[in-house]
Structures are given as C-alpha cells and as structure tokens.
Coordinates of C-alpha atoms (C1' of nucleotides) and ligand atoms in Angstrom, one line a residue:
Chain A
X1 CA 99.2 91.4 73.2
X2 CA 99.9 90.9 77.3
X3 CA 103.6 89.6 77.9
X4 CA 103.5 86.0 76.4
X5 CA 104.8 85.6 80.4
X6 CA 100.9 85.7 81.9
X7 CA 100.3 82.8 79.7
X8 CA 102.0 81.1 81.2
X9 CA 104.8 80.7 84.0
X10 CA 107.7 80.3 81.6
X11 CA 110.7 82.4 82.6
X12 CA 112.8 82.1 79.8
X13 CA 110.1 84.8 78.8
X14 CA 110.2 87.5 81.3
X15 CA 112.7 90.8 79.5
X16 CA 115.3 91.9 79.9
X17 CA 114.7 94.4 83.0
X18 CA 112.6 91.9 84.2
X19 CA 114.9 89.0 84.7
X20 CA 117.5 91.4 86.0
X21 CA 114.7 92.2 88.9
X22 CA 114.0 88.7 89.6
X23 CA 117.7 87.6 89.9
X24 CA 118.6 90.3 92.3
X25 CA 115.7 89.9 94.0
X26 CA 116.3 85.7 93.7
X27 CA 119.9 86.4 94.8
X28 CA 118.9 88.2 98.4
X29 CA 117.7 85.6 100.2
X30 CA 115.2 87.4 101.9
X31 CA 112.9 89.6 101.4
X32 CA 114.4 93.5 99.9
X33 CA 113.2 96.4 99.0
X34 CA 113.5 98.9 95.6
X35 CA 116.2 100.7 96.7
X36 CA 118.2 97.9 97.2
X37 CA 117.4 96.2 93.9
X38 CA 117.9 99.9 92.3
X39 CA 121.5 99.3 93.6
X40 CA 122.4 96.4 92.5
X41 CA 121.0 97.0 89.7
X42 CA 122.9 100.0 88.7
X43 CA 126.1 98.5 87.4
X44 CA 124.0 96.5 84.8
X45 CA 122.3 99.6 84.1
X46 CA 119.9 100.2 85.5
X47 CA 119.1 103.8 86.1
X48 CA 115.8 104.5 87.9
X49 CA 113.2 103.5 90.5
X50 CA 110.5 103.5 88.0
X51 CA 112.3 100.8 85.8
X52 CA 112.3 98.9 89.1
X53 CA 108.8 99.5 90.0
X54 CA 107.6 98.3 86.3
X55 CA 109.9 95.2 86.7
X56 CA 108.4 94.2 89.7
X57 CA 104.8 94.9 89.0
X58 CA 105.2 92.7 86.0
X59 CA 107.0 90.1 88.1
X60 CA 103.5 90.0 91.0
X61 CA 101.3 89.4 88.4
X62 CA 102.3 86.9 86.8
X63 CA 102.4 85.9 90.2
X64 CA 106.7 84.9 91.2
X65 CA 107.0 87.7 92.7
X66 CA 105.7 88.6 96.5
X67 CA 105.4 92.0 97.8
X68 CA 105.9 92.4 101.5
X69 CA 103.7 94.7 102.3
X70 CA 104.4 95.8 105.8
X71 CA 108.1 95.5 105.7
X72 CA 107.9 97.0 102.1
X73 CA 110.0 94.7 100.1
X74 CA 109.8 91.9 97.7
X75 CA 110.4 88.9 97.6
X76 CA 111.0 85.1 95.5
X77 CA 107.2 83.3 95.4
X78 CA 108.7 79.6 96.7
X79 CA 105.4 78.2 96.3
X80 CA 106.0 75.0 93.3
X81 CA 103.5 75.9 91.1
X82 CA 101.3 78.7 90.7
X83 CA 99.1 79.9 93.8
X84 CA 95.1 78.6 92.3
X85 CA 93.4 81.2 94.0
X86 CA 94.8 80.5 96.8
X87 CA 96.1 83.5 99.4
X88 CA 99.8 83.8 100.4
X89 CA 100.6 83.8 104.1
X90 CA 104.0 85.0 105.6
X91 CA 106.5 85.0 108.6
X92 CA 109.0 86.8 108.2
X93 CA 111.8 86.9 110.8
X94 CA 112.9 90.7 112.4
X95 CA 116.2 89.7 113.5
X96 CA 117.5 87.3 109.7
X97 CA 115.0 88.1 107.1
X98 CA 113.9 84.5 106.9
X99 CA 111.1 84.0 104.8
X100 CA 108.2 80.8 105.1
X101 CA 106.0 80.7 102.5
X102 CA 102.7 79.0 103.6
X103 CA 98.4 77.7 102.6
X104 CA 96.1 77.3 104.7
X105 CA 92.6 75.7 102.5
X106 CA 90.9 76.3 106.2
X107 CA 91.6 79.8 106.7
X108 CA 90.6 80.8 102.6
X109 CA 87.3 79.1 102.9
X110 CA 87.2 81.0 106.4
X111 CA 87.4 84.2 104.7
X112 CA 85.2 83.3 102.3
X113 CA 82.6 83.0 104.1
X114 CA 82.8 86.2 106.1
X115 CA 83.0 87.7 102.8
X116 CA 80.2 86.6 100.8
X117 CA 78.3 87.4 104.8
X118 CA 79.0 91.0 104.1
X119 CA 78.3 90.6 100.6
X120 CA 82.1 91.8 99.4
X121 CA 83.9 91.1 96.6
X122 CA 87.6 90.1 97.5
X123 CA 89.8 90.9 95.3
X124 CA 93.0 90.2 97.5
X125 CA 94.3 88.0 100.2
X126 CA 97.2 90.2 102.7
X127 CA 98.4 88.0 105.6
X128 CA 102.2 88.5 107.3
X129 CA 103.5 87.6 110.5
X130 CA 106.2 89.1 112.2
X131 CA 107.8 86.5 113.3
X132 CA 111.6 84.8 115.5
X133 CA 112.8 82.2 113.5
X134 CA 114.0 79.5 115.6
X135 CA 117.6 79.8 115.0
X136 CA 117.7 83.9 116.4
X137 CA 115.0 83.5 119.2
X138 CA 117.6 80.4 120.0
X139 CA 120.9 82.9 119.9
X140 CA 119.0 85.7 121.7
X141 CA 118.3 83.2 124.4
X142 CA 121.5 81.9 124.3
X143 CA 122.5 85.7 124.5
X144 CA 120.2 86.1 128.3
X145 CA 121.7 82.6 129.5
X146 CA 125.2 83.0 129.0
X147 CA 126.1 79.8 129.4
X148 CA 124.1 77.6 127.5
X149 CA 127.2 75.2 126.9
Chain B
X1 CA 105.3 106.1 133.9
X2 CA 103.5 104.9 131.3
X3 CA 101.1 106.9 130.0
X4 CA 97.4 107.3 132.1
X5 CA 95.8 105.6 129.1
X6 CA 97.2 102.0 128.1
X7 CA 96.2 101.8 131.9
X8 CA 93.2 101.0 130.2
X9 CA 90.6 102.4 127.2
X10 CA 90.6 105.2 129.5
X11 CA 89.7 107.9 125.8
X12 CA 89.6 110.7 127.6
X13 CA 93.8 110.5 129.4
X14 CA 95.3 110.9 125.5
X15 CA 97.3 113.8 125.4
X16 CA 95.8 117.3 122.9
X17 CA 97.9 115.9 119.6
X18 CA 96.4 112.1 119.9
X19 CA 92.8 113.3 121.2
X20 CA 93.4 115.7 117.7
X21 CA 94.5 113.3 115.5
X22 CA 92.2 110.3 116.7
X23 CA 89.6 113.0 116.0
X24 CA 90.8 113.6 112.4
X25 CA 91.1 109.2 111.8
X26 CA 87.7 109.0 112.8
X27 CA 85.8 112.2 110.9
X28 CA 87.5 110.3 108.1
X29 CA 85.0 107.2 108.1
X30 CA 88.1 105.9 106.0
X31 CA 91.3 105.1 106.5
X32 CA 93.1 108.2 106.1
X33 CA 97.9 109.0 105.3
X34 CA 99.5 110.5 107.8
X35 CA 100.4 113.5 105.6
X36 CA 95.7 113.8 105.0
X37 CA 95.7 113.8 109.0
X38 CA 98.5 117.0 108.7
X39 CA 96.9 118.4 106.2
X40 CA 94.0 118.5 108.7
X41 CA 95.5 119.7 111.1
X42 CA 97.9 122.7 110.0
X43 CA 94.8 124.8 110.4
X44 CA 94.3 123.6 114.3
X45 CA 98.3 124.7 115.2
X46 CA 100.2 120.8 113.8
X47 CA 103.3 121.3 112.0
X48 CA 105.8 118.1 110.6
X49 CA 105.2 114.6 110.3
X50 CA 106.6 113.8 113.3
X51 CA 103.7 114.6 114.8
X52 CA 101.4 112.9 113.4
X53 CA 104.2 109.9 113.6
X54 CA 103.7 109.7 117.4
X55 CA 100.4 110.6 117.0
X56 CA 99.2 107.7 115.6
X57 CA 101.3 105.7 117.4
X58 CA 100.5 105.7 120.7
X59 CA 96.8 105.8 119.7
X60 CA 97.9 101.8 118.1
X61 CA 99.9 101.7 120.7
X62 CA 96.2 102.0 122.9
X63 CA 95.2 99.4 120.1
X64 CA 92.5 102.4 119.3
X65 CA 93.9 102.6 115.9
X66 CA 94.8 100.2 112.8
X67 CA 97.0 101.0 110.7
X68 CA 96.2 99.4 107.4
X69 CA 99.5 98.2 105.8
X70 CA 99.1 98.1 102.3
X71 CA 98.1 101.6 102.2
X72 CA 99.7 102.8 104.9
X73 CA 96.8 104.2 106.4
X74 CA 95.6 104.1 109.5
X75 CA 91.4 103.6 110.8
X76 CA 89.8 102.9 113.9
X77 CA 89.5 100.1 115.9
X78 CA 85.4 99.2 115.8
X79 CA 85.5 96.7 118.2
X80 CA 84.1 96.9 121.5
X81 CA 86.7 95.8 123.7
X82 CA 90.4 96.0 122.9
X83 CA 91.6 92.9 121.4
X84 CA 91.9 90.4 123.9
X85 CA 95.9 89.0 122.1
X86 CA 92.6 88.2 118.6
X87 CA 94.6 88.6 115.1
X88 CA 93.1 92.3 112.8
X89 CA 91.4 91.6 110.6
X90 CA 90.2 94.4 107.9
X91 CA 89.0 94.9 104.6
X92 CA 89.8 97.4 102.6
X93 CA 87.0 99.1 99.6
X94 CA 89.0 100.1 96.6
X95 CA 85.8 101.8 95.4
X96 CA 85.3 104.1 99.0
X97 CA 87.1 103.5 101.2
X98 CA 85.0 101.6 103.7
X99 CA 86.5 98.8 106.1
X100 CA 84.6 96.3 107.8
X101 CA 86.6 94.8 110.9
X102 CA 87.0 91.4 111.7
X103 CA 88.7 88.3 114.3
X104 CA 88.3 84.8 113.8
X105 CA 89.4 81.9 116.1
X106 CA 89.9 79.6 114.0
X107 CA 91.8 81.3 111.8
X108 CA 94.3 82.8 114.8
X109 CA 93.9 78.8 116.2
X110 CA 95.1 78.0 112.2
X111 CA 97.9 80.3 112.0
X112 CA 99.2 79.3 115.8
X113 CA 99.9 76.3 114.6
X114 CA 101.1 76.7 111.8
X115 CA 104.1 78.5 114.2
X116 CA 104.3 75.9 116.3
X117 CA 105.6 73.7 113.6
X118 CA 107.6 76.3 112.3
X119 CA 109.0 76.8 115.1
X120 CA 109.1 80.6 115.4
X121 CA 107.7 82.9 117.3
X122 CA 105.1 84.8 116.1
X123 CA 105.3 88.7 116.9
X124 CA 102.6 90.4 115.4
X125 CA 99.9 89.1 112.4
X126 CA 98.6 91.4 109.6
X127 CA 95.2 89.5 107.6
X128 CA 94.5 92.6 105.1
X129 CA 91.7 91.8 102.3
X130 CA 91.2 93.9 99.3
X131 CA 87.3 94.0 98.1
X132 CA 84.6 95.9 97.0
X133 CA 82.1 96.6 98.7
X134 CA 78.6 95.3 98.2
X135 CA 77.4 99.1 97.6
X136 CA 80.8 99.8 95.3
X137 CA 80.3 96.4 92.6
X138 CA 76.8 97.2 92.4
X139 CA 77.5 100.7 90.5
X140 CA 80.0 98.8 88.6
X141 CA 77.7 96.1 87.8
X142 CA 74.8 99.1 86.9
X143 CA 77.4 101.2 84.9
X144 CA 78.1 97.9 82.8
X145 CA 74.5 96.5 82.1
X146 CA 73.3 99.9 81.9
X147 CA 69.5 99.3 81.9
X148 CA 69.0 97.2 85.5
X149 CA 65.6 99.4 85.8
Chain C
dA1 C1' 113.3 122.7 147.1
dT2 C1' 116.4 120.3 145.4
dT3 C1' 117.4 117.0 141.0
dG4 C1' 117.0 113.4 139.1
dG5 C1' 113.7 110.7 134.8
dG6 C1' 109.9 109.2 132.1
dT7 C1' 107.0 110.9 128.6
dA8 C1' 105.2 114.0 125.7
dC9 C1' 106.1 118.2 122.4
dG10 C1' 108.1 121.4 118.9
dT11 C1' 111.4 122.2 115.0
dT12 C1' 114.3 120.9 111.0
dA13 C1' 116.6 118.1 108.4
dT14 C1' 117.0 113.8 105.8
dG15 C1' 116.1 109.7 104.0
dT16 C1' 113.0 106.2 102.4
dT17 C1' 109.3 104.7 98.9
dA18 C1' 106.4 105.0 94.7
dT19 C1' 104.4 107.1 90.6
dT20 C1' 103.3 110.9 87.0
dA21 C1' 104.4 112.3 82.4
dC22 C1' 105.9 112.7 78.1
dG23 C1' 108.6 110.9 75.0
dT24 C1' 111.1 107.0 72.0
dT25 C1' 111.7 101.9 70.1
dG26 C1' 110.5 98.0 68.3
dG27 C1' 107.6 94.1 67.9
dT28 C1' 102.9 92.2 65.7
dC29 C1' 99.4 93.2 62.3
dA30 C1' 95.5 94.7 58.4
Chain D
dT1 C1' 102.7 101.9 55.3
dG2 C1' 100.8 102.3 59.3
dA3 C1' 97.9 101.8 64.0
dC4 C1' 98.6 99.8 67.5
dC5 C1' 100.5 98.1 72.0
dA6 C1' 103.9 96.9 74.9
dA7 C1' 107.9 97.9 77.4
dC8 C1' 111.6 100.9 78.2
dG9 C1' 114.4 105.4 79.5
dT10 C1' 114.7 110.2 81.7
dA11 C1' 113.1 113.3 85.0
dA12 C1' 110.7 115.5 88.0
dT13 C1' 107.7 115.2 92.4
dA14 C1' 104.7 113.3 95.9
dA15 C1' 104.0 110.5 100.0
dC16 C1' 106.1 107.7 103.3
dA17 C1' 108.7 108.1 107.9
dT18 C1' 112.6 108.8 111.2
dA19 C1' 116.9 110.7 113.3
dA20 C1' 118.2 114.1 116.2
dC21 C1' 118.3 117.6 118.6
dG22 C1' 116.5 121.0 122.8
dT23 C1' 112.6 122.0 125.3
dA24 C1' 108.3 121.6 129.0
dC25 C1' 106.2 119.1 132.6
dC26 C1' 105.1 115.9 135.9
dC27 C1' 106.1 113.1 139.4
dA28 C1' 108.9 110.8 143.1
dA29 C1' 112.9 110.0 145.6
dT30 C1' 116.9 112.3 148.5
Ligands
ZN201 ZN1 103.7 82.0 96.7
ZN202 ZN1 116.1 84.7 112.1
ZN203 ZN1 90.5 96.3 116.4
ZN204 ZN1 82.6 100.5 98.7

DNA sequence: ATTGGGTACGTTATGTTATTACGTTGGTCA
DNA sequence: TGACCAACGTAATAACATAACGTACCCAAT
C-alpha cells in the first residue's frame, strides 16, 4: 500500500522523517538544499543524505514540496489546494531567495498544444524564472543612485 | 576584448577547447553531461572538469548551447538564428534523450505580464518538459499490448 | 620595445549534490 | 505464521561543479 498521505493532502499522515524535513523546508522561508536540511536535522538524529532525499522525494510526490531545478533546492508549495495538473511556475529572487509561485492556464494550454503537434506525451513541466524582487532591485538602485532620501 | 565569437554567430571563432566541446555535444545527438564530455575528450588531451565547464559556459554565453537544468546536461541549440530575447522551451524524452526546442511568444508575454504585476525583474527563464516522444511511447505500448501487428 | 590588461589555458585540490547497495524494522493481511 | 511491502539506517561511492593558483598569448597604449 502506498503511504497514507498519498491518498490525500492530509499532512498528519507524514512519517517522522518526512515531517522533520518538511518542517525544515517550511522554516527556511526560501529554497533550501538537501545538505542544508541535513545540517539542521543532524541534532534531531538524521545522519545521512539519503534520508533527506527519500523524504523530499515523498513530499514532492505528494505535491507539497517543489524542487527548484535551477538551484537544486526545495521549497514548500504555497498553492492552497493540490495542483490539478496545473503546471507550477516559480520565480526565485537571486538576491534574497524569495519565491513566488504561480499558475497560468494559457501557458499550460500553449504547451499542451505544442505537445500534441509534436506528438509527445508530457510527463512533467518545470517553469522557473530567476529574478530580482522589488525589494532587492530597489536596494540595488538605492546603492547606485546614492541619495534617494 | 570579448572573444571574437561573441560579436556574432561565427562558429569559426571558437577556441580549440570550445570547438572540441561543441563537437562532442553535437555528436551526442542528445543532452550530454560535463563528465561524459570529459570522458570523450580525454584521448584528445583534455584532462580536467574545469576545462569542460569553461568551454560550455562560453558556448552558453554565445547562445549556441543550452543547459538542461533538470538533468544537468548540455545540448546544441537547434534554433536557426540567435534567440532574440525569446525564452527557450526544451522537451526532453526520458526514453531516448531526444530534445525538441521551441519558442512561444504568447508564453513569453504571459510571463512578462506576471512579472510586471508582481513587480520583479526577470533575469532568466527556463522552461523544460520531460516527455515520452512518439517513438518511445509507441514502443512502450507495443511492449504491453504484445500483439499489435 | 616595454608594459599592462584581458582572455584563455593547465593543474591541483576541494566542495556540493545525488545515488547504489544491502540489511533491518514494523506494520498488513492471506 | 509467514509473505509482503514501505520506510528506515548505514556505508560507500558516483556525479556535478568551483576555487585558487600560476602561465601563455594577444593587443594596444606608452
Ligand atoms: Zn505548488
Ligand atoms: Zn529579493
Ligand atoms: Zn536555442
Ligand atoms: Zn524517445
């Protein structure tokens, strides 16, 4: 039988390791790498990378965590309910690590149309933007313009 | 002065290492990782990973090679002319590694609109799909249906 | 012709990310 | 009971990427 959680979005069904890892990801408030998670969980008894990878993979399967491929890190899904086949779009600020999650049906339809045309079956889609958030680009311009009062 | 190549898409301006690496990527006919490139080029005198990474980074700068973030590999750009700020969309077949490259102005506009709305500055965009190509999904169904004659 | 800056190069070492392999534990159910 | 299965623990290793150093070469300004 698959893990109870996979039957629904019930967080209480997580195993101990999964709960520890999810908690660490949530606490980070920005994408966090597997080895950084490991560092934070060593005091709590987690000893090896494979324990982290097993847990994040489960959480990703459940749809409550996303992997940010472009930086090899993991982030809590901020979408209220599970994605119904909607593609996740993530924007990550280089400056502060802030992440914004988004969905766009038009984009999804365009990609689906392309897939039909090319006759391939889509398995997963990753859309990731690297950006400067308003706050970080604001800080940068303050630093250059010097006096903005 | 930047390398002559960066002034235009003139392949003849590549350095020796860049040409070797590009050649290896082209010969692969699918995404190829840095260490696999290294393996193939050892007989030709390349000895270390950094030589590969330096070359692929130059080629990526020039826009003639793309990095496939989701599998840490590199692939030749199949777009005729250089991308004019257009986002590259890559679909990679799990089965055989085939890559299809695409662009979609509508998708680009939707992402730009979102960025404006959220007030962040886009730096780079990566759109990657994992898929089964027609051939590979065909083979899979043959294997399961047994007799398709 | 010298000098200085910029670009690529070579070499070594190291850091970071991810998986393989194998044995154990603890539930579920015929 | 015992077959099964998912999760777990542990150790080793594979795969990916960069840091830090000095050298070689081209070119333009002095
Ligand atoms: Zn999400
Ligand atoms: Zn920011
Ligand atoms: Zn391209
Ligand atoms: Zn295929």
